[in-house]
Amino acid sequence: MLQAMHHVLVETKGNGLTEITSEVNRWLAKQKVETGLLTLYCRHTSASLLVQENADPDVREDLLTFFERIAPEGKGLYVHDTEGLDDMPAHIRAALTQVQLSIPVEAHHLVLGTWQGIYVFEHRAAPHRRDIVLHLIGE
Amino acid sequence: MLQAMHHVLVETKGNGLTEITSEVNRWLAKQKVETGLLTLYCRHTSASLLVQENADPDVREDLLTFFERIAPEGKGLYVHDTEGLDDMPAHIRAALTQVQLSIPVEAHHLVLGTWQGIYVFEHRAAPHRRDIVLHLIGE
Amino acid sequence: MLQAMHHVLVETKGNGLTEITSEVNRWLAKQKVETGLLTLYCRHTSASLLVQENADPDVREDLLTFFERIAPEGKGLYVHDTEGLDDMPAHIRAALTQVQLSIPVEAHHLVLGTWQGIYVFEHRAAPHRRDIVLHLIGE
């Protein structure tokens, strides 16, 4: 049984979804694991990971609109506002999605569905560099 | 250390929760792993996985009602509507739950709590066949 | 490759976040795994796991307020009310967060971000003892 770890530094463009499927696949292709489990872990509390449709970009726009509606930004809405009005909604939106994702590896490929892409979901307004840890176990 | 993989094809009945605990347990019972980790992965973006109470069916009804309220279906509510009015709410509801679930295995059994069942949460209105990948590692 | 399992019994104080990072780290420090994957699993359907900011306690207060607003407690709001008015909102809030969390281990430490803490999120009004299973694999 083998293990491998890797850090992917993702430059986000501010609030929105940045696809990292290709970058993850490129790293996986270099590993010697045919069957196993790949775990992605986001080391932040105002960004998260999401598997979503990679076809119609309107899906990502509607997702953003939904999260803006459900956890809106606004003065007086939250107690915690010292890090900016976009910070507390970011924590809530991260809590509603997830910081970790594990995907089985079969025949040297992630078992992602045809329409599934892996995204870093940036919840802050400004661009950030996000540290995503990849852990692979298998053989 | 051993690994095993399996695909469970789940026929859903349209929007709602389909329990798969027994099917997962039957497969696990045939494996030689006493201690380990079982990962379930849903290869779709409009269905998801959920651990929920397996006792009172009213809990599942209330869950459906909640997700219908929070991410409603309706003309003009979303930009993405080419795949049907139920498609975008389905993506949102999948994002709010998860496509992956890992459960430790102890003494050859999942460590599910007494009242916990594993469900496929179908978010589309029509029945679908959903491909759930099981990955087991342990010994 | 090694494996280890452990049960952490967490006494919650009723609805709110109880940090368990130190307890998890103490157990991990005794294991012989330098590189690996730690999985936490919550054996309940009205409590869940959450990685959140461990700095400003206002963040936790705002999170509670958010979940109270989105899945409120109230007579007549849900079909399922036989276990108390706080039970069904608890199931919904657990569904919106997660019962499982996997965190890579690097250089004998969890790869938690600087501001990340691991919390048990108690969704019931009264204090409960929650059984959290830890599973570690690595070497």
Coordinates of N, CA, C and O in Angstrom, one line a residue, chain A residues 29-112:
Chain A
A29 N -2.1 11.4 -12.0 CA -1.6 10.6 -13.2 C -0.1 10.3 -12.9 O 0.4 9.3 -13.5
K30 N 0.6 11.1 -12.1 CA 2.0 10.8 -11.8 C 2.2 9.8 -10.7 O 3.3 9.4 -10.4
Q31 N 1.1 9.5 -10.0 CA 1.2 8.5 -8.8 C 1.1 7.1 -9.3 O 0.5 6.9 -10.4
K32 N 1.6 6.2 -8.5 CA 1.5 4.8 -8.9 C 0.3 4.0 -8.3 O 0.4 2.8 -8.1
V33 N -0.7 4.7 -8.0 CA -1.9 4.1 -7.4 C -3.0 3.8 -8.4 O -3.5 4.7 -9.1
E34 N -3.3 2.5 -8.6 CA -4.4 2.1 -9.5 C -5.7 2.2 -8.8 O -6.7 2.6 -9.4
T35 N -5.8 1.7 -7.6 CA -7.0 1.6 -6.8 C -6.7 2.3 -5.5 O -5.7 2.0 -4.8
G36 N -7.6 3.2 -5.1 CA -7.4 3.9 -3.8 C -8.4 5.0 -3.5 O -9.5 4.9 -4.0
L37 N -7.9 5.9 -2.6 CA -8.8 6.9 -2.2 C -8.0 8.2 -2.1 O -7.0 8.3 -1.5
L38 N -8.6 9.2 -2.8 CA -8.0 10.6 -2.8 C -8.8 11.5 -1.9 O -10.0 11.6 -2.1
T39 N -8.1 12.1 -1.0 CA -8.8 13.1 -0.1 C -8.3 14.5 -0.4 O -7.1 14.7 -0.5
L40 N -9.2 15.4 -0.5 CA -8.9 16.9 -0.7 C -9.3 17.6 0.6 O -10.4 17.3 1.1
Y41 N -8.4 18.4 1.1 CA -8.7 19.1 2.4 C -8.4 20.6 2.2 O -7.3 21.0 1.8
C42 N -9.4 21.5 2.5 CA -9.2 22.9 2.4 C -8.8 23.5 3.8 O -9.6 23.4 4.7
R43 N -7.7 24.2 3.9 CA -7.2 24.6 5.1 C -7.7 26.0 5.5 O -7.0 26.8 6.2
H44 N -8.9 26.3 5.2 CA -9.5 27.7 5.4 C -10.9 27.6 5.9 O -11.6 26.6 5.7
T45 N -11.4 28.6 6.5 CA -12.7 28.6 7.0 C -13.6 29.6 6.3 O -14.8 29.8 6.6
S46 N -13.1 30.2 5.2 CA -14.0 31.1 4.4 C -13.8 30.7 2.9 O -14.1 31.5 2.0
A47 N -13.4 29.5 2.7 CA -13.4 28.9 1.4 C -13.8 27.4 1.6 O -13.6 26.9 2.7
S48 N -14.3 26.7 0.6 CA -14.6 25.3 0.8 C -14.5 24.5 -0.5 O -14.0 25.1 -1.6
L49 N -14.8 23.3 -0.5 CA -14.7 22.4 -1.7 C -16.1 22.0 -2.1 O -17.0 21.8 -1.3
L50 N -16.3 21.8 -3.4 CA -17.6 21.5 -3.9 C -17.4 20.6 -5.2 O -16.6 21.0 -6.1
V51 N -18.2 19.6 -5.3 CA -18.3 18.9 -6.6 C -19.6 19.4 -7.2 O -20.7 19.4 -6.6
Q52 N -19.5 19.9 -8.4 CA -20.6 20.4 -9.1 C -20.6 20.2 -10.6 O -19.6 19.7 -11.1
E53 N -21.7 20.5 -11.3 CA -21.7 20.4 -12.7 C -20.7 21.2 -13.4 O -20.5 22.4 -13.1
N54 N -20.0 20.6 -14.4 CA -18.9 21.3 -15.1 C -19.3 21.7 -16.5 O -18.5 22.1 -17.3
A55 N -20.6 21.6 -16.8 CA -21.1 21.9 -18.2 C -21.6 23.3 -18.3 O -20.8 24.2 -18.7
D56 N -22.8 23.6 -17.9 CA -23.4 24.9 -18.1 C -22.9 25.9 -17.0 O -23.2 25.7 -15.8
P57 N -22.2 27.0 -17.3 CA -21.7 27.9 -16.3 C -22.8 28.6 -15.5 O -22.6 29.2 -14.5
D58 N -24.0 28.6 -16.1 CA -25.2 29.2 -15.4 C -25.4 28.5 -14.1 O -25.9 29.2 -13.1
V59 N -25.1 27.2 -14.0 CA -25.3 26.5 -12.7 C -24.4 27.2 -11.6 O -24.9 27.4 -10.5
R60 N -23.2 27.5 -11.9 CA -22.3 28.2 -10.9 C -22.9 29.6 -10.6 O -22.8 30.0 -9.4
E61 N -23.4 30.3 -11.6 CA -23.9 31.6 -11.3 C -25.1 31.5 -10.3 O -25.3 32.2 -9.4
D62 N -26.0 30.5 -10.6 CA -27.2 30.3 -9.8 C -26.8 29.9 -8.3 O -27.4 30.2 -7.4
L63 N -25.7 29.1 -8.2 CA -25.3 28.7 -6.9 C -24.8 29.9 -6.1 O -25.1 30.0 -4.9
L64 N -24.0 30.8 -6.8 CA -23.6 32.0 -6.1 C -24.8 32.8 -5.6 O -24.8 33.2 -4.4
T65 N -25.7 33.0 -6.5 CA -26.9 33.8 -6.1 C -27.7 33.1 -4.9 O -28.1 33.8 -4.0
F66 N -27.8 31.8 -4.9 CA -28.4 31.1 -3.8 C -27.7 31.4 -2.5 O -28.3 31.8 -1.5
F67 N -26.4 31.2 -2.5 CA -25.7 31.4 -1.2 C -25.7 32.9 -0.8 O -25.6 33.2 0.4
E68 N -25.7 33.8 -1.8 CA -25.9 35.2 -1.4 C -27.2 35.5 -0.8 O -27.3 36.4 0.1
R69 N -28.2 34.8 -1.2 CA -29.6 35.0 -0.7 C -29.7 34.4 0.7 O -30.2 35.0 1.6
I70 N -29.2 33.2 0.8 CA -29.4 32.5 2.1 C -28.5 33.0 3.2 O -28.9 33.0 4.4
A71 N -27.3 33.5 2.9 CA -26.4 34.0 3.9 C -25.9 35.3 3.4 O -24.8 35.5 3.0
P72 N -26.8 36.4 3.4 CA -26.5 37.6 2.8 C -25.4 38.4 3.6 O -25.1 38.2 4.7
E73 N -24.8 39.4 2.8 CA -23.8 40.3 3.4 C -24.6 41.5 3.8 O -25.4 42.0 3.0
G74 N -24.3 42.1 5.0 CA -25.0 43.4 5.3 C -24.6 43.9 6.7 O -24.4 43.1 7.6
K75 N -24.5 45.2 6.8 CA -24.2 45.8 8.0 C -25.3 45.5 9.1 O -26.5 45.6 8.8
G76 N -24.8 45.0 10.3 CA -25.8 44.8 11.4 C -26.4 43.4 11.3 O -27.2 43.0 12.2
L77 N -26.1 42.6 10.3 CA -26.7 41.3 10.2 C -26.0 40.3 11.1 O -26.5 39.3 11.5
Y78 N -24.7 40.5 11.4 CA -23.9 39.6 12.2 C -23.1 40.3 13.3 O -22.8 41.5 13.2
V79 N -22.8 39.6 14.4 CA -22.0 40.2 15.5 C -20.6 40.3 15.0 O -19.9 41.4 15.2
H80 N -20.1 39.3 14.3 CA -18.7 39.2 13.9 C -18.6 40.0 12.6 O -19.0 39.6 11.5
D81 N -18.0 41.2 12.6 CA -17.8 42.0 11.4 C -16.5 42.7 11.3 O -16.2 43.5 10.4
T82 N -15.6 42.4 12.2 CA -14.3 43.1 12.3 C -13.4 42.7 11.1 O -12.5 43.5 10.8
E83 N -13.6 41.6 10.5 CA -12.7 41.3 9.3 C -13.4 41.6 8.0 O -12.9 41.1 6.9
G84 N -14.4 42.4 8.0 CA -15.1 42.8 6.8 C -16.5 42.2 6.7 O -16.8 41.2 7.3
L85 N -17.4 42.9 6.0 CA -18.8 42.5 6.0 C -18.9 41.2 5.2 O -20.0 40.5 5.4
D86 N -17.9 40.8 4.4 CA -18.0 39.5 3.7 C -17.5 38.3 4.4 O -17.6 37.2 4.0
D87 N -17.0 38.6 5.7 CA -16.3 37.5 6.4 C -17.3 36.5 7.0 O -17.2 35.3 6.8
M88 N -18.3 37.0 7.7 CA -19.2 36.1 8.4 C -20.1 35.3 7.4 O -20.2 34.1 7.6
P89 N -20.6 36.0 6.4 CA -21.3 35.1 5.4 C -20.4 34.1 4.8 O -20.9 33.0 4.5
A90 N -19.1 34.4 4.7 CA -18.1 33.4 4.1 C -18.0 32.2 5.1 O -18.0 31.0 4.6
H91 N -18.0 32.4 6.4 CA -17.9 31.3 7.3 C -19.2 30.4 7.2 O -19.1 29.2 7.3
I92 N -20.3 31.1 7.1 CA -21.6 30.3 7.0 C -21.7 29.5 5.8 O -22.0 28.3 5.8
R93 N -21.3 30.1 4.6 CA -21.3 29.4 3.4 C -20.3 28.2 3.3 O -20.6 27.2 2.7
A94 N -19.2 28.4 4.0 CA -18.2 27.3 4.1 C -18.8 26.1 5.0 O -18.7 25.0 4.7
A95 N -19.6 26.5 6.1 CA -20.2 25.5 6.9 C -21.3 24.7 6.2 O -21.5 23.5 6.4
L96 N -21.9 25.4 5.2 CA -23.0 24.7 4.5 C -22.5 23.8 3.4 O -23.2 23.0 2.8
T97 N -21.3 24.0 3.0 CA -20.7 23.1 2.0 C -19.7 22.3 2.7 O -20.0 21.7 3.8
Q98 N -18.4 22.0 2.3 CA -17.5 21.3 3.2 C -16.1 21.6 2.9 O -15.7 22.0 1.8
V99 N -15.2 21.3 3.9 CA -13.8 21.6 3.7 C -13.0 20.4 3.3 O -11.8 20.4 3.0
Q100 N -13.7 19.2 3.2 CA -13.1 18.0 2.8 C -13.9 17.2 1.9 O -15.1 17.2 1.9
L101 N -13.2 16.4 1.0 CA -13.9 15.6 0.0 C -13.0 14.4 -0.3 O -11.8 14.6 -0.5
S102 N -13.5 13.2 -0.3 CA -12.8 12.0 -0.6 C -13.4 11.3 -1.8 O -14.6 11.2 -1.9
I103 N -12.6 11.0 -2.8 CA -13.1 10.4 -4.0 C -12.3 9.1 -4.3 O -11.0 9.2 -4.4
P104 N -13.0 8.0 -4.5 CA -12.3 6.8 -4.8 C -11.5 6.9 -6.2 O -11.9 7.6 -7.1
V105 N -10.4 6.1 -6.2 CA -9.7 6.0 -7.5 C -9.8 4.6 -8.0 O -9.6 3.6 -7.3
E106 N -10.2 4.5 -9.3 CA -10.4 3.2 -9.9 C -9.7 3.2 -11.3 O -9.9 4.2 -12.0
A107 N -9.0 2.2 -11.5 CA -8.2 2.1 -12.8 C -7.4 3.4 -13.1 O -7.4 3.9 -14.2
H108 N -6.8 3.9 -12.0 CA -5.9 5.0 -12.0 C -6.6 6.4 -12.3 O -6.0 7.4 -12.6
H109 N -7.9 6.4 -12.2 CA -8.7 7.6 -12.4 C -9.7 7.9 -11.2 O -10.2 6.9 -10.7
L110 N -10.0 9.1 -10.9 CA -11.0 9.4 -10.0 C -12.3 9.0 -10.6 O -12.6 9.1 -11.8
V111 N -13.2 8.5 -9.7 CA -14.5 8.0 -10.2 C -15.6 9.1 -10.4 O -16.8 8.9 -10.2
L112 N -15.1 10.3 -10.7 CA -16.0 11.4 -10.9 C -17.0 11.1 -12.0 O -16.7 10.4 -13.0

